[in-house]
């Protein structure tokens, strides 16, 4: 117990005193967030491709179409059917679809309020298209006000093709937390343990009555503290600076931080044992974490992955970790619905630690 | 355990790496309370021997008892009874001296008070310095303090002064001698013959995995039966036979162009040597004479110097 406490304390001191490493570890996720935040949140002049399906073909729909045409923001094409237009939207050929329903003009003229225009966008590009939606709403608002002497008679109804109303940052921040947990632990443990082994630090400890279990337990504790703090910082910055939504329970978030940390640490221990030198441990961990980062739903939705990759992607621990964070933070999914994620991570965790303890060596 | 009993007993210890024996049948005993020196050049097998005795490596053959425990089966008991300083001492650079000591102290069921220990090892002033800020000598003193932290009976020091400046070495010698005064048994390895001479009660000389001599420093030097050595360098290579006839010469050791003559009659040997070389037109340089040391014991027995290769 004494040894466990002292080793944990020592590891935390090492973290805090290695200013440069600490700086980069903490900075890295924020760097990501700022870059993506600036890319997707800025109101910069961009053009959006828009498909208009005019089922009405009367004066008012044409009037609104005309106002869209006058805007520099939109490149307009026309489709006859909603289905064809939405197919284009799904394939990313257009950013937006505007549908004037049949009898739209009639509704407006007869003041069957509210007359509605259907506006479709792809939630994969939610952040990008949000600006366009605002512009459209503004336009329609203006037309609407013109017609009714400032009494709104038309309102837009935005409909998403699937799922939730998400900004890209809402999507990204949980992914970044998962990514950080993976790289801090898998890469961090692998590099550190291999280097301590190489330098004989572990060897000297092996010459004492210290038990390996105490050593490993202290590593786990110290890293849990570091990860917890880092994830919390990420959450706070995302929440206050970028308006990232946290709909679910913070307790669940913490639970998954713990699960993720343990899982990736055990993998890190395995890599450290397999690597012959610290020079090779880093690249091995990097080699593993890079594809994991892109396949595991950190930056892109898992559903975007090609079908033949799905079985692999679904088995990766990072996929379940990023999914879990996303579900909790974006949707507020209760834990009972996240049992598959808990199960997958626990399976990885148990298998990881069994292998890690078998392979662990002081030198 | 009796008072004068051997606290370390090594019997026919062997360790093989990739087909060659790093340690090839080493046997010796260390008495309680003595400083035992393992002297030999790099690669002689000193470190491997120590690592087997402290339980960090498994011997391929042979047995050893340390503090009454078997190195093959009872390493946990041994670890409690001994303190070690390894050759490549590596600690956490970003921990402070005191923190490092407290951490290592926590690894044992009981430990000595930290402050007096730091004082003894002349580290009190440095207790709040990071390990990476310490000088080589301070690092080694910390390494010895770590070996002492749980008050062990036996202390293993593997080349404790390698790479230190003369001043730091002397300070460390004081500390090692002080360990003996406290009743500790010390087994230390070194490739400095002066260090082995000053510190050790008895010395085992190792070469190529074997123990080639074992005695007190004085007896070892007397064993070559020559008080003085005459050294010089020749321009050509000669055989031992060339110089064996010189007056008073007991033994000739030739290592390429370096010749050493051992004698008990320095004056006679020198006069004869000068006469002989001039008669035979043997040209030489770097002539010097000195009293015989442990280096000569090694040279005598192996034909090679301690710090070659």
XYZ file of C-alpha atoms in Angstrom:
672
model
C 0.000 0.000 0.000
C 2.861 2.323 0.912
C 4.676 1.408 -2.276
C 1.521 1.891 -4.324
C 1.004 5.363 -2.867
C 4.633 6.395 -3.314
C 4.796 5.145 -6.895
C 1.549 6.881 -7.822
C 2.849 10.092 -6.292
C 6.136 9.680 -8.138
C 4.390 9.133 -11.466
C 2.206 12.214 -10.992
C 5.295 14.252 -10.126
C 6.991 12.994 -13.258
C 3.982 14.058 -15.319
C 3.859 17.507 -13.786
C 7.599 18.114 -13.948
C 7.943 17.082 -17.542
C 6.621 20.477 -18.585
C 7.241 20.089 -22.249
C 5.462 16.760 -22.553
C 2.625 18.001 -20.370
C 2.276 21.080 -22.551
C 1.982 19.060 -25.734
C -0.271 16.406 -24.268
C -2.657 19.076 -23.057
C -2.308 21.302 -26.102
C -2.806 18.685 -28.768
C -6.575 18.199 -28.376
C -7.154 21.928 -28.126
C -5.178 22.447 -31.244
C -7.514 20.035 -32.996
C -10.550 21.707 -31.566
C -9.459 25.195 -32.513
C -8.563 24.205 -36.032
C -11.820 22.386 -36.626
C -13.730 25.002 -34.723
C -12.372 27.773 -36.908
C -12.914 25.752 -40.054
C -16.525 24.948 -39.412
C -17.872 27.687 -37.223
C -16.705 30.716 -39.121
C -19.155 32.684 -41.232
C -17.042 32.951 -44.268
C -18.353 33.518 -47.793
C -18.874 30.077 -49.213
C -21.117 28.809 -51.927
C -23.552 26.030 -51.408
C -25.010 23.852 -54.075
C -28.750 23.793 -53.849
C -31.309 21.731 -55.645
C -34.774 23.204 -55.962
C -37.758 20.935 -56.478
C -40.653 23.103 -57.392
C -43.817 21.018 -57.194
C -45.874 24.164 -56.986
C -44.723 26.059 -60.097
C -46.705 29.162 -59.188
C -45.924 32.799 -58.568
C -44.726 32.647 -54.981
C -42.439 29.664 -55.354
C -40.923 31.387 -58.377
C -40.549 34.586 -56.455
C -38.612 32.862 -53.685
C -36.504 30.948 -56.194
C -35.640 34.279 -57.718
C -34.391 35.665 -54.420
C -32.165 32.586 -54.049
C -30.833 33.183 -57.535
C -29.879 36.715 -56.602
C -27.676 35.454 -53.784
C -24.009 34.738 -54.410
C -24.150 31.966 -51.877
C -26.054 29.452 -53.924
C -25.416 27.476 -57.036
C -28.845 26.367 -58.042
C -29.936 23.347 -60.005
C -33.444 21.987 -60.468
C -34.948 18.581 -60.000
C -38.414 17.323 -60.769
C -38.693 14.824 -57.976
C -37.887 15.006 -54.272
C -36.343 11.505 -54.420
C -33.810 12.371 -57.089
C -32.851 15.516 -55.271
C -32.421 13.705 -51.971
C -30.328 11.042 -53.653
C -27.978 13.791 -54.780
C -27.965 15.145 -51.261
C -27.024 11.775 -49.824
C -24.214 11.397 -52.301
C -22.909 14.813 -51.443
C -23.565 16.227 -54.913
C -25.654 19.004 -53.447
C -25.550 20.566 -49.999
C -29.212 21.460 -49.732
C -32.553 20.566 -51.182
C -35.422 23.029 -51.154
C -38.863 21.631 -51.854
C -41.916 23.747 -52.596
C -44.864 21.452 -51.963
C -47.852 21.316 -54.281
C -50.324 24.063 -53.672
C -47.729 26.065 -51.780
C -48.660 29.337 -53.441
C -52.294 28.608 -52.928
C -51.722 28.004 -49.228
C -49.928 31.279 -48.932
C -52.544 33.167 -50.808
C -55.401 31.609 -48.875
C -53.502 32.202 -45.677
C -53.620 28.578 -44.631
C -50.957 29.228 -42.109
C -48.250 28.340 -41.830
C -47.433 27.408 -45.356
C -44.210 25.481 -45.324
C -41.200 24.872 -47.531
C -39.251 21.684 -46.914
C -35.553 22.131 -46.569
C -33.318 19.067 -46.559
C -29.674 18.941 -45.574
C -27.222 16.206 -44.799
C -26.375 15.985 -41.124
C -22.889 14.758 -41.951
C -22.247 18.280 -43.106
C -24.427 19.851 -40.469
C -21.839 22.372 -39.394
C -21.099 23.515 -42.910
C -24.675 23.845 -43.993
C -25.805 25.648 -40.891
C -24.740 28.967 -42.319
C -26.674 28.233 -45.491
C -29.773 27.431 -43.464
C -29.516 30.740 -41.704
C -29.265 32.562 -45.008
C -32.251 30.727 -46.398
C -34.308 31.404 -43.329
C -33.375 35.048 -43.595
C -34.414 35.192 -47.211
C -37.709 33.528 -46.689
C -38.349 35.642 -43.678
C -37.801 38.739 -45.807
C -40.094 37.511 -48.590
C -42.647 36.499 -46.062
C -42.565 39.863 -44.337
C -42.831 41.636 -47.678
C -45.963 39.811 -48.545
C -47.753 40.242 -45.277
C -46.557 43.610 -44.135
C -44.405 42.130 -41.404
C -46.688 39.358 -40.464
C -44.842 36.128 -41.006
C -46.952 33.806 -43.063
C -44.289 31.414 -44.283
C -41.858 29.607 -42.066
C -39.174 27.154 -42.941
C -39.196 23.702 -41.567
C -35.772 22.143 -41.534
C -35.761 18.397 -41.825
C -32.721 16.257 -41.423
C -32.190 13.251 -43.578
C -31.288 11.172 -40.549
C -30.702 11.369 -36.861
C -29.865 14.299 -34.735
C -29.245 17.944 -35.052
C -25.480 17.998 -34.583
C -22.750 20.440 -35.291
C -19.490 18.955 -36.429
C -17.877 20.042 -33.179
C -20.554 18.210 -31.232
C -19.500 15.216 -33.206
C -15.793 15.912 -32.948
C -15.230 16.624 -29.258
C -16.291 13.181 -27.968
C -14.085 11.671 -30.670
C -11.135 13.764 -29.561
C -11.618 12.701 -25.951
C -11.587 9.070 -27.085
C -8.523 9.685 -29.233
C -6.669 11.328 -26.369
C -7.422 8.454 -24.046
C -6.128 6.059 -26.659
C -2.918 7.901 -27.462
C -2.078 8.939 -23.886
C -2.379 5.424 -22.668
C -1.457 3.132 -25.492
C 1.373 5.259 -26.865
C 2.273 6.770 -23.497
C 2.532 3.517 -21.593
C 4.275 1.682 -24.412
C 6.919 4.385 -24.817
C 7.476 4.994 -21.135
C 7.668 1.402 -19.968
C 9.927 0.424 -22.845
C 12.242 3.325 -22.118
C 12.335 2.591 -18.392
C 13.153 -0.978 -19.197
C 15.900 0.028 -21.602
C 17.464 2.438 -19.134
C 17.391 -0.127 -16.352
C 14.961 1.858 -14.199
C 12.711 -1.182 -13.873
C 15.681 -3.454 -13.317
C 16.713 -1.508 -10.244
C 13.169 -1.776 -8.909
C 13.182 -5.472 -9.609
C 16.120 -5.692 -7.206
C 13.825 -4.633 -4.360
C 10.911 -6.446 -2.759
C 8.477 -4.340 -4.836
C 5.710 -6.387 -6.453
C 4.882 -5.931 -10.128
C 1.192 -5.638 -9.275
C 1.900 -2.597 -7.086
C 3.885 -1.015 -9.858
C 1.178 -1.589 -12.461
C -1.604 -0.447 -10.128
C 0.194 2.829 -9.463
C 0.711 3.421 -13.180
C -2.998 2.921 -13.736
C -3.997 5.285 -10.946
C -1.682 8.071 -12.019
C -2.805 7.858 -15.618
C -6.449 7.820 -14.622
C -5.914 11.080 -12.785
C -4.099 12.629 -15.744
C -6.739 11.489 -18.231
C -9.591 12.564 -16.028
C -8.184 16.066 -15.746
C -7.487 16.279 -19.434
C -10.898 15.003 -20.500
C -12.568 17.387 -18.085
C -10.592 20.328 -19.508
C -11.616 19.297 -23.003
C -15.250 19.092 -21.979
C -15.173 22.475 -20.290
C -13.450 24.226 -23.169
C -15.755 22.588 -25.686
C -18.761 23.506 -23.607
C -17.900 27.114 -22.869
C -15.960 28.176 -25.948
C -17.490 26.112 -28.705
C -20.956 25.483 -27.432
C -20.553 21.714 -27.553
C -23.612 20.048 -26.122
C -23.397 17.737 -23.124
C -26.809 16.147 -22.894
C -26.006 13.048 -20.889
C -24.687 12.365 -17.422
C -21.136 13.403 -16.617
C -20.944 10.319 -14.402
C -21.237 8.094 -17.466
C -18.605 10.154 -19.231
C -16.266 9.529 -16.307
C -17.143 5.843 -16.309
C -16.101 5.565 -19.936
C -12.953 7.600 -19.320
C -11.989 4.956 -16.748
C -12.925 2.043 -18.998
C -11.065 3.518 -21.944
C -7.974 4.324 -19.897
C -7.736 0.801 -18.522
C -8.321 -0.802 -21.914
C -5.711 1.201 -23.764
C -3.213 0.979 -20.917
C -3.353 -2.794 -21.047
C -2.697 -2.626 -24.787
C 0.159 -0.223 -24.073
C 1.694 -2.691 -21.613
C 1.468 -5.418 -24.237
C 3.206 -3.253 -26.843
C 5.916 -2.357 -24.318
C 6.519 -6.039 -23.658
C 6.633 -6.945 -27.331
C 8.885 -4.077 -28.380
C 12.568 -4.888 -28.147
C 13.644 -1.271 -27.711
C 11.955 2.001 -26.753
C 12.780 3.197 -30.248
C 10.515 0.530 -31.680
C 7.739 0.852 -29.065
C 6.833 4.363 -30.235
C 6.454 3.496 -33.920
C 4.545 0.286 -33.125
C 2.068 2.212 -30.992
C 1.886 4.930 -33.641
C 1.391 2.375 -36.367
C -1.551 0.942 -34.446
C -3.104 4.183 -33.286
C -3.115 5.901 -36.661
C -5.545 3.569 -38.422
C -7.516 3.256 -35.174
C -7.928 7.008 -35.157
C -9.424 7.073 -38.637
C -11.406 3.852 -38.504
C -12.651 4.218 -34.966
C -15.047 7.084 -35.419
C -12.821 9.850 -34.080
C -13.078 12.232 -37.018
C -15.635 10.524 -39.237
C -18.782 8.617 -38.414
C -18.315 4.876 -38.290
C -21.305 4.498 -40.621
C -19.262 6.218 -43.338
C -16.822 3.331 -43.439
C -17.138 0.902 -46.330
C -19.225 -2.192 -45.649
C -16.368 -4.664 -45.866
C -14.554 -2.784 -43.088
C -17.559 -2.685 -40.780
C -16.862 -5.979 -38.951
C -13.331 -4.799 -38.180
C -14.421 -1.323 -37.222
C -17.140 -2.693 -34.969
C -14.587 -4.773 -33.061
C -12.187 -1.918 -32.355
C -12.153 -0.587 -28.784
C -11.777 2.988 -30.004
C -15.022 2.700 -31.997
C -16.952 1.789 -28.899
C -15.280 4.418 -26.800
C -15.979 7.221 -29.278
C -19.523 5.954 -29.838
C -20.174 5.858 -26.116
C -18.880 9.397 -25.549
C -20.880 10.650 -28.507
C -24.081 8.950 -27.419
C -23.764 10.269 -23.875
C -22.745 13.803 -24.775
C -24.837 14.353 -27.891
C -27.949 12.340 -27.253
C -27.913 11.738 -23.539
C -28.279 8.008 -24.037
C -28.757 6.174 -20.720
C -26.237 3.584 -19.653
C -28.667 0.719 -20.193
C -28.550 1.384 -23.922
C -24.756 1.522 -23.885
C -24.284 -1.987 -22.544
C -22.794 -3.272 -25.846
C -20.115 -0.561 -25.592
C -19.446 -1.409 -21.953
C -19.291 -5.087 -22.893
C -16.888 -4.610 -25.776
C -14.559 -2.419 -23.747
C -14.630 -4.820 -20.796
C -13.814 -7.713 -23.105
C -10.824 -5.832 -24.509
C -9.823 -4.802 -21.018
C -9.864 -8.288 -19.534
C -8.143 -9.876 -22.519
C -5.614 -7.025 -22.544
C -4.693 -7.367 -18.898
C -4.461 -11.138 -19.017
C -2.018 -10.893 -21.908
C -0.206 -7.893 -20.401
C 0.476 -9.612 -17.066
C 1.637 -12.753 -18.863
C 4.038 -10.747 -20.993
C 5.184 -8.191 -18.429
C 8.882 -8.245 -17.708
C 11.074 -5.910 -15.738
C 13.925 -6.066 -18.203
C 24.187 -18.533 11.744
C 27.640 -18.436 13.325
C 29.495 -15.168 13.638
C 32.432 -15.973 11.379
C 30.439 -17.924 8.884
C 30.452 -17.167 5.200
C 27.504 -14.917 4.352
C 27.902 -15.515 0.621
C 28.774 -18.960 -0.702
C 29.219 -19.366 -4.438
C 29.720 -22.803 -5.946
C 30.576 -23.448 -9.586
C 28.333 -20.694 -10.881
C 27.918 -20.613 -14.659
C 26.020 -18.355 -17.043
C 25.913 -18.825 -20.776
C 25.040 -16.221 -23.428
C 24.698 -17.212 -27.044
C 26.971 -20.185 -26.688
C 29.785 -18.646 -24.681
C 30.181 -18.633 -20.923
C 30.109 -15.123 -19.454
C 30.671 -16.767 -16.081
C 32.315 -20.148 -16.263
C 32.447 -22.017 -12.979
C 33.104 -19.379 -10.339
C 33.394 -20.376 -6.652
C 34.201 -18.213 -3.636
C 33.007 -17.321 -0.167
C 32.544 -13.930 1.450
C 32.833 -13.655 5.230
C 30.408 -11.627 7.263
C 31.681 -8.075 7.776
C 34.376 -8.040 5.123
C 34.722 -6.043 1.939
C 35.196 -8.460 -0.888
C 36.438 -7.102 -4.196
C 35.888 -8.625 -7.601
C 38.651 -7.234 -9.790
C 38.918 -7.732 -13.505
C 38.755 -6.055 -16.891
C 35.499 -5.197 -18.624
C 33.793 -8.334 -19.841
C 35.430 -10.557 -17.232
C 32.011 -11.599 -15.884
C 31.920 -9.482 -12.712
C 28.553 -7.868 -13.429
C 26.958 -11.141 -14.497
C 28.216 -12.788 -11.296
C 26.734 -10.005 -9.178
C 23.446 -10.087 -11.082
C 23.128 -13.803 -10.388
C 23.857 -13.294 -6.693
C 21.237 -10.562 -6.290
C 18.570 -12.602 -8.056
C 18.343 -10.597 -11.278
C 19.629 -13.436 -13.441
C 19.186 -17.159 -13.174
C 22.426 -19.149 -13.203
C 22.576 -21.908 -15.818
C 24.616 -24.118 -13.536
C 25.929 -24.061 -9.983
C 24.474 -22.721 -6.774
C 24.941 -19.780 -4.462
C 23.694 -18.921 -1.003
C 23.334 -15.293 0.001
C 22.555 -14.579 3.664
C 21.566 -18.213 3.928
C 19.113 -18.138 1.019
C 19.334 -19.965 -2.275
C 19.638 -17.623 -5.271
C 17.644 -20.043 -7.376
C 14.643 -20.458 -5.120
C 14.573 -17.773 -2.470
C 15.129 -14.534 -4.344
C 12.399 -12.714 -2.411
C 14.211 -13.373 0.888
C 17.494 -12.380 -0.676
C 16.088 -9.082 -1.929
C 15.134 -8.202 1.625
C 18.556 -9.114 2.996
C 20.661 -7.292 0.421
C 21.045 -3.821 -1.037
C 22.238 -3.276 -4.573
C 23.798 -0.573 -6.666
C 23.828 -1.602 -10.301
C 26.423 -0.516 -12.773
C 24.059 1.430 -14.971
C 22.208 3.143 -12.167
C 19.116 4.612 -13.686
C 16.636 6.561 -11.601
C 13.801 8.923 -12.421
C 15.507 12.122 -13.552
C 12.602 14.303 -12.528
C 12.299 13.085 -8.947
C 14.136 14.809 -6.114
C 16.771 13.044 -4.033
C 14.581 12.820 -0.972
C 11.554 11.698 -2.988
C 13.585 8.961 -4.628
C 14.760 7.702 -1.238
C 11.244 7.789 0.175
C 9.933 5.905 -2.832
C 12.528 3.146 -2.586
C 12.016 3.002 1.188
C 8.336 2.266 0.533
C 9.248 -0.834 -1.475
C 10.426 -2.609 1.689
C 8.545 -3.793 4.764
C 10.735 -1.554 6.942
C 13.367 1.092 6.355
C 15.873 3.316 8.144
C 15.108 7.014 8.817
C 15.762 9.007 5.638
C 17.388 12.139 7.107
C 20.310 10.409 8.887
C 20.851 8.250 5.815
C 21.123 11.322 3.584
C 23.544 12.854 6.054
C 25.693 9.756 6.058
C 25.802 9.777 2.248
C 26.564 13.536 2.167
C 23.314 14.254 0.351
C 21.530 16.493 2.885
C 22.256 19.649 0.905
C 21.018 18.041 -2.277
C 17.859 16.507 -0.867
C 15.601 18.859 -2.848
C 17.548 18.677 -6.084
C 16.248 16.702 -9.027
C 18.215 13.557 -9.814
C 19.130 14.958 -13.223
C 20.861 17.918 -11.572
C 23.246 15.717 -9.563
C 26.907 15.191 -10.411
C 28.182 11.697 -11.147
C 29.508 11.306 -7.610
C 26.272 12.510 -6.051
C 24.284 10.093 -8.203
C 26.459 7.209 -7.062
C 26.095 8.259 -3.420
C 22.333 8.318 -3.932
C 22.548 4.853 -5.506
C 24.399 3.587 -2.434
C 21.901 5.314 -0.145
C 19.129 3.448 -1.998
C 21.017 0.211 -1.419
C 21.144 1.047 2.301
C 17.581 2.255 2.747
C 16.206 -0.982 4.245
C 19.260 -1.671 6.416
C 20.413 -4.821 4.588
C 23.123 -7.200 5.801
C 24.946 -7.414 2.492
C 25.560 -4.645 -0.018
C 26.476 -5.246 -3.637
C 28.239 -2.413 -5.432
C 28.876 -2.914 -9.135
C 31.671 -0.614 -10.306
C 30.605 2.220 -8.017
C 33.340 4.652 -9.071
C 33.505 4.094 -12.827
C 33.516 7.415 -14.597
C 34.021 9.518 -11.478
C 36.742 12.117 -10.988
C 39.500 11.325 -8.422
C 37.976 13.562 -5.755
C 34.550 11.917 -6.042
C 36.145 8.471 -6.013
C 37.934 9.178 -2.747
C 34.713 10.418 -1.168
C 33.004 7.231 -2.245
C 35.843 5.118 -0.841
C 35.291 6.767 2.540
C 31.639 5.866 2.358
C 32.329 2.245 1.450
C 34.851 1.867 4.275
C 32.266 3.385 6.571
C 29.799 0.672 5.579
C 32.272 -1.894 6.780
C 32.659 -0.039 10.077
C 28.905 -0.324 10.510
C 29.242 -4.083 10.257
C 27.909 -4.464 6.722
C 29.289 -7.027 4.348
C 30.207 -5.457 1.014
C 30.823 -7.189 -2.289
C 32.104 -4.716 -4.839
C 33.353 -5.054 -8.366
C 35.861 -2.749 -9.986
C 38.379 -2.622 -12.755
C 40.536 -0.143 -10.820
C 43.306 -2.027 -9.058
C 43.999 0.886 -6.695
C 40.377 0.851 -5.625
C 40.394 -2.891 -5.012
C 43.653 -2.520 -3.086
C 42.438 0.280 -0.819
C 38.987 -1.086 -0.088
C 39.081 -4.847 -0.144
C 39.919 -7.244 2.661
C 40.111 -9.945 0.056
C 40.126 -9.787 -3.724
C 38.957 -12.248 -6.316
C 40.533 -11.588 -9.682
C 38.308 -12.474 -12.598
C 39.221 -12.958 -16.213
C 37.136 -14.346 -19.052
C 34.444 -15.747 -16.811
C 36.809 -17.440 -14.381
C 38.159 -16.580 -10.972
C 41.925 -16.783 -11.463
C 43.154 -15.707 -8.014
C 41.696 -15.071 -4.591
C 43.510 -13.654 -1.587
C 44.164 -10.504 0.406
C 45.688 -7.670 -1.644
C 49.069 -8.054 0.102
C 49.252 -11.788 -0.431
C 48.286 -11.423 -4.058
C 51.133 -9.011 -4.684
C 53.579 -11.164 -2.757
C 52.478 -14.167 -4.768
C 54.208 -12.884 -7.870
C 57.357 -12.951 -5.773
C 58.753 -9.757 -7.157
C 58.898 -6.342 -5.496
C 59.592 -4.282 -8.563
C 58.588 -4.048 -12.154
C 60.674 -2.638 -15.003
C 58.635 -1.537 -18.011
C 59.700 -0.388 -21.453
C 58.622 -0.337 -25.051
C 60.663 -1.895 -27.839
C 60.594 -1.057 -31.516
C 60.607 -4.703 -32.542
C 58.772 -7.660 -31.060
C 60.775 -10.011 -28.882
C 60.009 -13.234 -27.060
C 60.106 -13.602 -23.265
C 63.138 -15.783 -23.698
C 65.246 -12.773 -24.813
C 65.124 -11.130 -21.369
C 64.854 -14.125 -19.055
C 68.609 -14.376 -18.576
C 68.979 -10.893 -17.089
C 70.183 -10.750 -13.507
C 67.449 -10.911 -10.856
C 64.590 -11.278 -13.343
C 61.883 -13.573 -11.991
C 59.423 -13.302 -14.821
C 59.016 -11.580 -18.168
C 55.664 -10.566 -19.591
C 55.510 -9.294 -23.162
C 52.424 -7.779 -24.608
C 53.161 -6.866 -28.218
C 55.915 -4.246 -27.872
C 55.420 -3.626 -24.162
C 57.815 -5.577 -21.959
C 57.585 -5.944 -18.181
C 60.368 -7.512 -16.144
C 59.708 -8.563 -12.545
C 62.607 -8.567 -10.113
C 63.565 -8.457 -6.459
C 66.936 -6.875 -7.245
C 66.017 -3.726 -9.105
C 69.511 -2.236 -9.292
C 71.213 -5.355 -10.609
C 68.466 -5.971 -13.118
C 68.630 -2.396 -14.422
C 72.431 -2.399 -14.827
C 72.310 -5.716 -16.625
C 69.390 -4.572 -18.777
C 71.199 -1.443 -19.986
C 74.349 -3.403 -20.740
C 72.412 -6.129 -22.545
C 70.344 -3.793 -24.717
C 73.379 -1.824 -25.737
C 75.326 -5.039 -26.597
C 72.414 -6.444 -28.568
C 71.494 -3.079 -30.146
C 67.950 -3.396 -28.816
C 66.355 0.042 -28.950
C 63.714 0.842 -26.360
C 61.720 3.769 -25.000
C 59.455 4.735 -22.110
C 61.561 2.970 -19.501
C 60.158 3.127 -15.990
C 60.350 1.223 -12.768
C 57.782 0.869 -10.015
C 56.802 -1.348 -7.164
C 54.567 -4.257 -8.069
C 50.810 -3.724 -7.818
C 47.638 -5.731 -8.348
C 47.872 -4.733 -11.993
C 51.037 -6.800 -12.126
C 49.316 -9.713 -10.483
C 46.812 -9.640 -13.308
C 49.506 -9.146 -15.947
C 51.509 -11.939 -14.387
C 48.646 -14.368 -14.595
C 47.056 -13.462 -17.893
C 49.748 -11.711 -19.898
C 47.293 -8.865 -20.453
C 46.671 -5.560 -18.760
C 43.531 -4.805 -16.757
C 42.331 -2.013 -18.934
C 42.972 -3.418 -22.353
C 40.479 -4.366 -25.049
